[in-house]
Short mmCIF file of C-alpha atoms and ligand atoms in Angstrom, two decimals:
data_model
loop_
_atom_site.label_atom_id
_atom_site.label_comp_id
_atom_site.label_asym_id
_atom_site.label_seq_id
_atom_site.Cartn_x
_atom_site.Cartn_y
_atom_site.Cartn_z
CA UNK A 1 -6.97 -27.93 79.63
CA UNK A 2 -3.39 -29.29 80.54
CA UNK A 3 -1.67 -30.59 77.59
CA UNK A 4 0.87 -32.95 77.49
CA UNK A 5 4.11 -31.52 76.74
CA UNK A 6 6.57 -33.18 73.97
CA UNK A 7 10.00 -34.00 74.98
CA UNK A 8 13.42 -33.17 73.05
CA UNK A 9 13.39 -35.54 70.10
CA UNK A 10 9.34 -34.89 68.85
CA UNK A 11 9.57 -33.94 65.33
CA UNK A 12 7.48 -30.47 66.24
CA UNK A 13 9.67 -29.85 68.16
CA UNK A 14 13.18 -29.39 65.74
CA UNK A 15 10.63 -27.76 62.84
CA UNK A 16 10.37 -24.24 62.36
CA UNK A 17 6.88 -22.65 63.05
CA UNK A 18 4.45 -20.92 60.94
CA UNK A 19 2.66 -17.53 61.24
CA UNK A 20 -0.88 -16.75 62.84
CA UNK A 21 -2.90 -15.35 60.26
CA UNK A 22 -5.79 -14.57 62.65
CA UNK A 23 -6.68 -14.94 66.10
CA UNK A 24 -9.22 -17.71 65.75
CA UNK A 25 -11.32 -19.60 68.67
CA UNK A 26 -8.34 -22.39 68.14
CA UNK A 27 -5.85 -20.15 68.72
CA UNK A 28 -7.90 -18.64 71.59
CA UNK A 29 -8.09 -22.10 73.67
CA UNK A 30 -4.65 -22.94 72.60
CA UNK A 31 -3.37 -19.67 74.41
CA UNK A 32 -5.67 -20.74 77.18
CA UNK A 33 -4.01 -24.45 77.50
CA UNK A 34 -0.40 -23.17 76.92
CA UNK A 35 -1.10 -20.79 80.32
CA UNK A 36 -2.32 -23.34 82.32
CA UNK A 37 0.17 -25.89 81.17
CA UNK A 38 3.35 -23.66 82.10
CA UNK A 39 1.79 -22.80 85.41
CA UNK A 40 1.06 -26.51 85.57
CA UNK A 41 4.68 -28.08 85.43
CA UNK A 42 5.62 -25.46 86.86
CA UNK A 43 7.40 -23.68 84.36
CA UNK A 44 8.22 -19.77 83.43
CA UNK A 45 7.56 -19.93 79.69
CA UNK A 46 5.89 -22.45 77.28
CA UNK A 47 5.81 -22.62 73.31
CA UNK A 48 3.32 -23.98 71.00
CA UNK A 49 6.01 -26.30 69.47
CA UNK A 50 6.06 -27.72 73.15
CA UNK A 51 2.32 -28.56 72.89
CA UNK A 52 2.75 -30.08 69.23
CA UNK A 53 1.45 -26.82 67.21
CA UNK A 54 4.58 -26.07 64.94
CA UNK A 55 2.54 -22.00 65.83
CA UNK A 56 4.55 -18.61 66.36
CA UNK A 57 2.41 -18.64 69.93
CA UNK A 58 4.83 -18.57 73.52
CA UNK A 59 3.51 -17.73 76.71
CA UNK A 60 6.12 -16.92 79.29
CA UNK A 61 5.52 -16.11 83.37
CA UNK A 62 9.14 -15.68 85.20
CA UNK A 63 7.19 -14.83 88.26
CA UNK A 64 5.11 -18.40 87.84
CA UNK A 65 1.88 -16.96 88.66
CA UNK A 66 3.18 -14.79 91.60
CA UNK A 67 3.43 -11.49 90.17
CA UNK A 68 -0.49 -11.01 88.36
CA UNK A 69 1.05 -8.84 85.72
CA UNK A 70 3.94 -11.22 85.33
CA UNK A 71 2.11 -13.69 82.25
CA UNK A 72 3.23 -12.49 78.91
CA UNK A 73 1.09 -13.81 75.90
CA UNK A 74 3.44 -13.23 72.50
CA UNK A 75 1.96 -14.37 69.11
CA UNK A 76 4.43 -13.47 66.05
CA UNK A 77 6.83 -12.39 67.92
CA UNK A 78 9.98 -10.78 66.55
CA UNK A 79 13.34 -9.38 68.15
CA UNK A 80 13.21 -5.67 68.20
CA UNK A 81 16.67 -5.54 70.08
CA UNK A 82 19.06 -7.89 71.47
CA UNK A 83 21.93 -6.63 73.93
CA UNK A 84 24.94 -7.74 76.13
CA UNK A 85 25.70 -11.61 77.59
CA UNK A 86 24.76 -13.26 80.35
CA UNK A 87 25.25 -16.72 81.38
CA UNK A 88 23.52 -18.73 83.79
CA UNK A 89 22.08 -22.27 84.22
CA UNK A 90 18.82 -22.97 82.07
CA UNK A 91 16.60 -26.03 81.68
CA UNK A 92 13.60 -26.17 79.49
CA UNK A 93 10.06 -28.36 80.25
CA UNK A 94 11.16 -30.39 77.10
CA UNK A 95 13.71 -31.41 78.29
CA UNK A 96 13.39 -32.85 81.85
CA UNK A 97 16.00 -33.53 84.27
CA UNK A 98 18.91 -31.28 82.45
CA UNK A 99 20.27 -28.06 82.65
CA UNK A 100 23.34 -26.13 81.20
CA UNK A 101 24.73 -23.08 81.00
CA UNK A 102 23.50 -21.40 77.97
CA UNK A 103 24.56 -17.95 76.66
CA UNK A 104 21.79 -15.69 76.34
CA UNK A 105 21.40 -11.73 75.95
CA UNK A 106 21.66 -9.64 78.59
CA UNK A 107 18.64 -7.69 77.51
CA UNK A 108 15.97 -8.07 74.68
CA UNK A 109 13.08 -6.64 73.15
CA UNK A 110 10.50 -8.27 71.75
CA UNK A 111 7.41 -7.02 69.81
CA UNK A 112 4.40 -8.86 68.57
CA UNK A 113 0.73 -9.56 68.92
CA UNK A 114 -1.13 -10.08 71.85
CA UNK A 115 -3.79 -12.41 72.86
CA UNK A 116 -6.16 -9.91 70.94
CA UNK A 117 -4.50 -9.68 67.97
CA UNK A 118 -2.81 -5.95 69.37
CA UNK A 119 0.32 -4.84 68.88
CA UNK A 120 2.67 -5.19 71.54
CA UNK A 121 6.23 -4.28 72.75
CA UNK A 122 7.69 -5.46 75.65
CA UNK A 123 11.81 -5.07 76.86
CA UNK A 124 13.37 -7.51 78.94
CA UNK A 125 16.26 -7.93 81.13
CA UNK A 126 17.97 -10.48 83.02
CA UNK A 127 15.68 -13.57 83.25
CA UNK A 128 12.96 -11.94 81.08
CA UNK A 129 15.54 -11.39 78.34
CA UNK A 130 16.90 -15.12 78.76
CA UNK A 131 12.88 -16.29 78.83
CA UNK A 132 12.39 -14.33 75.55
CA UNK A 133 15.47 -15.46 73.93
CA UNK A 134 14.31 -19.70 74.89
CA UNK A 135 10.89 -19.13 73.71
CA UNK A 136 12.28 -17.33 70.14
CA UNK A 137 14.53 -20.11 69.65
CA UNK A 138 11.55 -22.96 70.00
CA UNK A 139 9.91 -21.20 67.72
CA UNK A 140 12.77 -21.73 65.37
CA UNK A 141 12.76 -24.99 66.12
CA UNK A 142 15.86 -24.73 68.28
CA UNK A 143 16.23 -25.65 72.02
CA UNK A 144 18.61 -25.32 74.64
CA UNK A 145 20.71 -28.20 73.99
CA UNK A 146 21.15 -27.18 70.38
CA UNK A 147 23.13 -24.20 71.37
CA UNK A 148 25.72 -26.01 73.71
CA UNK A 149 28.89 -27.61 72.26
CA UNK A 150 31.19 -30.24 72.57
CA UNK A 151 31.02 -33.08 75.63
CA UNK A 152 28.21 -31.24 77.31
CA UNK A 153 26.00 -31.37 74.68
CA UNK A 154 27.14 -35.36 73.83
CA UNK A 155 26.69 -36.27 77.58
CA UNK A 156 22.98 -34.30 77.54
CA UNK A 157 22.13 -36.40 73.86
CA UNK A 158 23.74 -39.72 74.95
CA UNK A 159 21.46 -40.00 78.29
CA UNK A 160 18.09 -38.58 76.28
CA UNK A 161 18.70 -41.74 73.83
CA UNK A 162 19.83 -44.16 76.97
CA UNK A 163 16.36 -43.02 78.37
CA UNK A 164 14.25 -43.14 75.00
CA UNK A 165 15.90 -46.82 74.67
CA UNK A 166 14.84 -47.86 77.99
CA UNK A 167 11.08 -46.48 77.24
CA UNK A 168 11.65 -43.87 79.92
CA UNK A 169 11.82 -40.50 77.45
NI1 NI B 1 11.92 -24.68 76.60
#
């Protein structure tokens, strides 16, 4: 089931997330949802905060369904390594309409729990690395805007409450 995705400005979506204590049936279908949402919009990587479960759960796909071992299913996920800079234009399904140039590692690791409740480890690089790096941060409540600075961050804020104002958001 597709579920409607919050927007920059839901309270889920600035809180930082809890644990998974155990993969239940919930957590099951919500893995389940978050998949077909991303691939829905389309987007390359979705977070429970995004869905309005403040959850340690993120789903990301940089091949959007192309590439049939490209979906990545991450729940407590923690940095293993983080590596190098790259910079490049980002935009985030929360946030529709904007992008920026974010700073993100070059390359990452990430290990966690998969859908089954195994341990998993998986290194990324490039756009798989910046993927990883987006999703982390949601789960820390933290999204792309929040890492820019200065007038392109103020320009980015000032049109999301122009557009909430008008009933548009
Ligand atoms: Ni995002």
């Amino acid at each position: 089931m597709i579920r409607p995705i919050l927007k920059y400005g839901d309270s889920v979506l600035h809180e930082k997330t809890r644990i998974v204590d155990a993969i239940t049936a919930d957590i099951d279908r919500l893995i389940d949802d978050m998949i077909e949402t991303m691939y829905a919009a389309p987007g390359v990587g979705l977070a429970a905060t995004q869905v309005g479960l403040p959850l340690r759960v993120f789903v990301v796909d940089i091949s959007v369904g192309r590439d049939p071992k490209g979906l990545m299913i991450f729940v407590n996920p923690e940095f293993v390594e983080r590596d190098g800079v790259q910079l490049e234009e980002e935009g985030c399904l929360s946030v529709p309409g904007f992008n920026a140039t974010v700073m993100r590692p070059m390359r990452a690791v990430v290990k966690g729990l998969d859908r089954h409740g195994d341990p998993q480890q998986i290194e990324g690089a490039g756009l798989l690395a910046r993927a990883f790096q987006h999703e982390m941060d949601h789960l820390d409540g933290t999204l792309f805007v929040d890492r820019l600075r200065g007038i392109k961050r103020e320009m980015i804020v000032r049109k999301i409450h122009k557009l909430t104002r008008a009933g548009k958001w």
